[in-house]
Amino acid sequence: MMTDSNLDQTQRPGVFKAAGRALIGRCPNCGQGKLFATYLKQVHHCAACNEQYSHIRPDDGAPWLTILVVGHIIVPLVLVVEMHYKIPMWTSIAAWSAITLALTFLTLPRAKGVILSFIWSTNAPGSERD
Ligand SMILES: [Zn+2]
């Protein structure tokens, strides 16, 4: 377990490794501590390595990435299913709405974690520390 919060850039994981850790809700730095305190609220700092995350603001990045991912899954699925099966309109509207909502709620925190890890890994603007 890492305990030093002031690791230099050479000791940090790569961008994709950090994103993979954030994708499963873990600290991009150490992969052990949790990244979110609640559904979408990131932790102030990692409980395992003490890396600070409260200054990073993913803002609209997470909804943008969520729409991009969910849209590219749902739209082709709707087109294929609606072309091959005769489904009553009310069933179609109810089912696709529920599936889209469920997929959105599953994707949003993961998207926020990935965007947050990109900002953290690259020291990109989006941090209030600048
Ligand atoms: Zn950590």
PDB file of C-alpha atoms and ligand atoms in Angstrom:
ATOM      1  CA  MET A   1       0.000   0.000   0.000  1.00  0.00           C
ATOM      2  CA  MET A   2       1.286   3.428  -0.996  1.00  0.00           C
ATOM      3  CA  THR A   3       1.216   6.088   1.645  1.00  0.00           C
ATOM      4  CA  ASP A   4       2.915   9.040  -0.055  1.00  0.00           C
ATOM      5  CA  SER A   5       0.439  11.439  -1.688  1.00  0.00           C
ATOM      6  CA  ASN A   6       3.189  13.429  -3.377  1.00  0.00           C
ATOM      7  CA  LEU A   7       4.355  10.835  -5.885  1.00  0.00           C
ATOM      8  CA  ASP A   8       6.260  12.279  -8.815  1.00  0.00           C
ATOM      9  CA  GLN A   9       5.037  11.709 -12.370  1.00  0.00           C
ATOM     10  CA  THR A  10       7.357   8.719 -12.977  1.00  0.00           C
ATOM     11  CA  GLN A  11       5.704   6.725 -10.170  1.00  0.00           C
ATOM     12  CA  ARG A  12       2.164   7.333 -11.387  1.00  0.00           C
ATOM     13  CA  PRO A  13       0.382   4.665 -13.423  1.00  0.00           C
ATOM     14  CA  GLY A  14      -0.126   5.272 -17.133  1.00  0.00           C
ATOM     15  CA  VAL A  15      -3.225   6.986 -18.460  1.00  0.00           C
ATOM     16  CA  PHE A  16      -4.928   3.741 -19.525  1.00  0.00           C
ATOM     17  CA  LYS A  17      -4.065   1.849 -16.365  1.00  0.00           C
ATOM     18  CA  ALA A  18      -5.448   4.724 -14.293  1.00  0.00           C
ATOM     19  CA  ALA A  19      -8.585   4.813 -16.479  1.00  0.00           C
ATOM     20  CA  GLY A  20      -9.065   1.070 -16.035  1.00  0.00           C
ATOM     21  CA  ARG A  21      -8.870   1.428 -12.275  1.00  0.00           C
ATOM     22  CA  ALA A  22     -11.333   4.347 -12.340  1.00  0.00           C
ATOM     23  CA  LEU A  23     -13.668   2.354 -14.599  1.00  0.00           C
ATOM     24  CA  ILE A  24     -14.240  -0.110 -11.771  1.00  0.00           C
ATOM     25  CA  GLY A  25     -14.576   2.665  -9.188  1.00  0.00           C
ATOM     26  CA  ARG A  26     -11.086   2.408  -7.735  1.00  0.00           C
ATOM     27  CA  CYS A  27      -8.445   5.031  -7.099  1.00  0.00           C
ATOM     28  CA  PRO A  28      -6.560   5.759 -10.375  1.00  0.00           C
ATOM     29  CA  ASN A  29      -3.308   6.069  -8.435  1.00  0.00           C
ATOM     30  CA  CYS A  30      -3.196   2.889  -6.334  1.00  0.00           C
ATOM     31  CA  GLY A  31      -6.241   0.887  -7.509  1.00  0.00           C
ATOM     32  CA  GLN A  32      -7.141  -0.031  -3.932  1.00  0.00           C
ATOM     33  CA  GLY A  33      -9.175   2.798  -2.400  1.00  0.00           C
ATOM     34  CA  LYS A  34     -12.652   3.718  -3.550  1.00  0.00           C
ATOM     35  CA  LEU A  35     -13.009   6.614  -6.011  1.00  0.00           C
ATOM     36  CA  PHE A  36     -16.620   7.512  -5.129  1.00  0.00           C
ATOM     37  CA  ALA A  37     -18.098   8.218  -1.706  1.00  0.00           C
ATOM     38  CA  THR A  38     -21.645   7.997  -3.120  1.00  0.00           C
ATOM     39  CA  TYR A  39     -23.123   7.228  -6.538  1.00  0.00           C
ATOM     40  CA  LEU A  40     -21.457  10.213  -8.286  1.00  0.00           C
ATOM     41  CA  LYS A  41     -19.605  12.076  -5.524  1.00  0.00           C
ATOM     42  CA  GLN A  42     -15.895  11.482  -5.711  1.00  0.00           C
ATOM     43  CA  VAL A  43     -13.941  11.018  -2.506  1.00  0.00           C
ATOM     44  CA  HIS A  44     -11.931  13.927  -1.115  1.00  0.00           C
ATOM     45  CA  HIS A  45      -8.840  11.737  -1.070  1.00  0.00           C
ATOM     46  CA  CYS A  46      -8.047   8.052  -1.453  1.00  0.00           C
ATOM     47  CA  ALA A  47      -8.290   6.143   1.821  1.00  0.00           C
ATOM     48  CA  ALA A  48      -5.440   3.844   0.770  1.00  0.00           C
ATOM     49  CA  CYS A  49      -2.833   6.183  -0.763  1.00  0.00           C
ATOM     50  CA  ASN A  50      -4.143   9.628   0.295  1.00  0.00           C
ATOM     51  CA  GLU A  51      -4.107  10.975  -3.298  1.00  0.00           C
ATOM     52  CA  GLN A  52      -6.280  14.106  -3.469  1.00  0.00           C
ATOM     53  CA  TYR A  53      -9.283  14.103  -5.847  1.00  0.00           C
ATOM     54  CA  SER A  54     -11.561  16.843  -4.507  1.00  0.00           C
ATOM     55  CA  HIS A  55      -9.984  19.521  -6.714  1.00  0.00           C
ATOM     56  CA  ILE A  56     -10.712  17.655  -9.975  1.00  0.00           C
ATOM     57  CA  ARG A  57     -13.925  18.710 -11.752  1.00  0.00           C
ATOM     58  CA  PRO A  58     -15.033  16.411 -14.601  1.00  0.00           C
ATOM     59  CA  ASP A  59     -18.081  18.694 -15.125  1.00  0.00           C
ATOM     60  CA  ASP A  60     -19.880  17.857 -18.396  1.00  0.00           C
ATOM     61  CA  GLY A  61     -17.370  15.189 -19.423  1.00  0.00           C
ATOM     62  CA  ALA A  62     -19.197  12.338 -17.724  1.00  0.00           C
ATOM     63  CA  PRO A  63     -22.644  13.049 -19.236  1.00  0.00           C
ATOM     64  CA  TRP A  64     -21.010  13.592 -22.629  1.00  0.00           C
ATOM     65  CA  LEU A  65     -19.207  10.242 -22.486  1.00  0.00           C
ATOM     66  CA  THR A  66     -22.352   8.522 -21.172  1.00  0.00           C
ATOM     67  CA  ILE A  67     -24.474   9.833 -24.057  1.00  0.00           C
ATOM     68  CA  LEU A  68     -21.767   8.802 -26.519  1.00  0.00           C
ATOM     69  CA  VAL A  69     -21.552   5.235 -25.173  1.00  0.00           C
ATOM     70  CA  VAL A  70     -25.245   4.623 -24.477  1.00  0.00           C
ATOM     71  CA  GLY A  71     -26.319   6.188 -27.764  1.00  0.00           C
ATOM     72  CA  HIS A  72     -23.945   3.975 -29.745  1.00  0.00           C
ATOM     73  CA  ILE A  73     -25.356   0.888 -28.018  1.00  0.00           C
ATOM     74  CA  ILE A  74     -29.081   1.718 -27.941  1.00  0.00           C
ATOM     75  CA  VAL A  75     -29.638   3.228 -31.391  1.00  0.00           C
ATOM     76  CA  PRO A  76     -28.298   0.258 -33.401  1.00  0.00           C
ATOM     77  CA  LEU A  77     -30.137  -2.151 -31.065  1.00  0.00           C
ATOM     78  CA  VAL A  78     -33.428  -0.305 -31.560  1.00  0.00           C
ATOM     79  CA  LEU A  79     -32.975  -0.259 -35.327  1.00  0.00           C
ATOM     80  CA  VAL A  80     -32.147  -3.970 -35.575  1.00  0.00           C
ATOM     81  CA  VAL A  81     -34.905  -5.130 -33.219  1.00  0.00           C
ATOM     82  CA  GLU A  82     -37.574  -2.885 -34.730  1.00  0.00           C
ATOM     83  CA  MET A  83     -36.661  -4.030 -38.249  1.00  0.00           C
ATOM     84  CA  HIS A  84     -36.882  -7.747 -37.421  1.00  0.00           C
ATOM     85  CA  TYR A  85     -39.720  -7.962 -34.891  1.00  0.00           C
ATOM     86  CA  LYS A  86     -43.230  -6.568 -34.780  1.00  0.00           C
ATOM     87  CA  ILE A  87     -43.477  -5.178 -31.264  1.00  0.00           C
ATOM     88  CA  PRO A  88     -46.510  -3.159 -30.053  1.00  0.00           C
ATOM     89  CA  MET A  89     -45.682   0.553 -29.853  1.00  0.00           C
ATOM     90  CA  TRP A  90     -46.386   0.867 -26.095  1.00  0.00           C
ATOM     91  CA  THR A  91     -44.170  -2.142 -25.352  1.00  0.00           C
ATOM     92  CA  SER A  92     -41.396  -0.759 -27.501  1.00  0.00           C
ATOM     93  CA  ILE A  93     -41.498   2.678 -25.864  1.00  0.00           C
ATOM     94  CA  ALA A  94     -41.599   1.221 -22.335  1.00  0.00           C
ATOM     95  CA  ALA A  95     -38.866  -1.351 -22.941  1.00  0.00           C
ATOM     96  CA  TRP A  96     -36.414   0.944 -24.748  1.00  0.00           C
ATOM     97  CA  SER A  97     -36.931   3.698 -22.180  1.00  0.00           C
ATOM     98  CA  ALA A  98     -36.221   1.294 -19.316  1.00  0.00           C
ATOM     99  CA  ILE A  99     -33.192  -0.234 -21.037  1.00  0.00           C
ATOM    100  CA  THR A 100     -31.791   3.201 -21.907  1.00  0.00           C
ATOM    101  CA  LEU A 101     -32.310   4.469 -18.359  1.00  0.00           C
ATOM    102  CA  ALA A 102     -30.687   1.394 -16.810  1.00  0.00           C
ATOM    103  CA  LEU A 103     -27.703   1.578 -19.144  1.00  0.00           C
ATOM    104  CA  THR A 104     -27.343   5.303 -18.441  1.00  0.00           C
ATOM    105  CA  PHE A 105     -27.307   4.751 -14.672  1.00  0.00           C
ATOM    106  CA  LEU A 106     -24.726   1.983 -15.086  1.00  0.00           C
ATOM    107  CA  THR A 107     -22.506   4.036 -17.390  1.00  0.00           C
ATOM    108  CA  LEU A 108     -22.569   7.486 -15.728  1.00  0.00           C
ATOM    109  CA  PRO A 109     -20.350   6.787 -12.675  1.00  0.00           C
ATOM    110  CA  ARG A 110     -17.913   4.791 -14.794  1.00  0.00           C
ATOM    111  CA  ALA A 111     -17.737   7.632 -17.318  1.00  0.00           C
ATOM    112  CA  LYS A 112     -17.131  10.123 -14.519  1.00  0.00           C
ATOM    113  CA  GLY A 113     -14.353   7.934 -13.161  1.00  0.00           C
ATOM    114  CA  VAL A 114     -12.680   7.673 -16.549  1.00  0.00           C
ATOM    115  CA  ILE A 115     -12.890  11.427 -17.220  1.00  0.00           C
ATOM    116  CA  LEU A 116     -11.616  12.134 -13.700  1.00  0.00           C
ATOM    117  CA  SER A 117      -8.705   9.740 -14.211  1.00  0.00           C
ATOM    118  CA  PHE A 118      -7.795  11.401 -17.530  1.00  0.00           C
ATOM    119  CA  ILE A 119      -7.757  14.821 -15.859  1.00  0.00           C
ATOM    120  CA  TRP A 120      -5.731  13.417 -12.948  1.00  0.00           C
ATOM    121  CA  SER A 121      -3.278  11.483 -15.152  1.00  0.00           C
ATOM    122  CA  THR A 122      -2.556  14.302 -17.562  1.00  0.00           C
ATOM    123  CA  ASN A 123      -2.850  17.236 -15.142  1.00  0.00           C
ATOM    124  CA  ALA A 124      -5.251  18.670 -17.703  1.00  0.00           C
ATOM    125  CA  PRO A 125      -7.292  21.780 -17.109  1.00  0.00           C
ATOM    126  CA  GLY A 126     -10.381  20.840 -15.137  1.00  0.00           C
ATOM    127  CA  SER A 127      -8.566  20.945 -11.884  1.00  0.00           C
ATOM    128  CA  GLU A 128      -9.159  23.729  -9.390  1.00  0.00           C
ATOM    129  CA  ARG A 129      -5.569  23.286  -8.231  1.00  0.00           C
ATOM    130  CA  ASP A 130      -4.193  25.171 -11.305  1.00  0.00           C
TER     131      ASP A 130
HETATM  132 ZN    ZN B   1      -5.311   5.422  -3.904  1.00  0.00          ZN
END
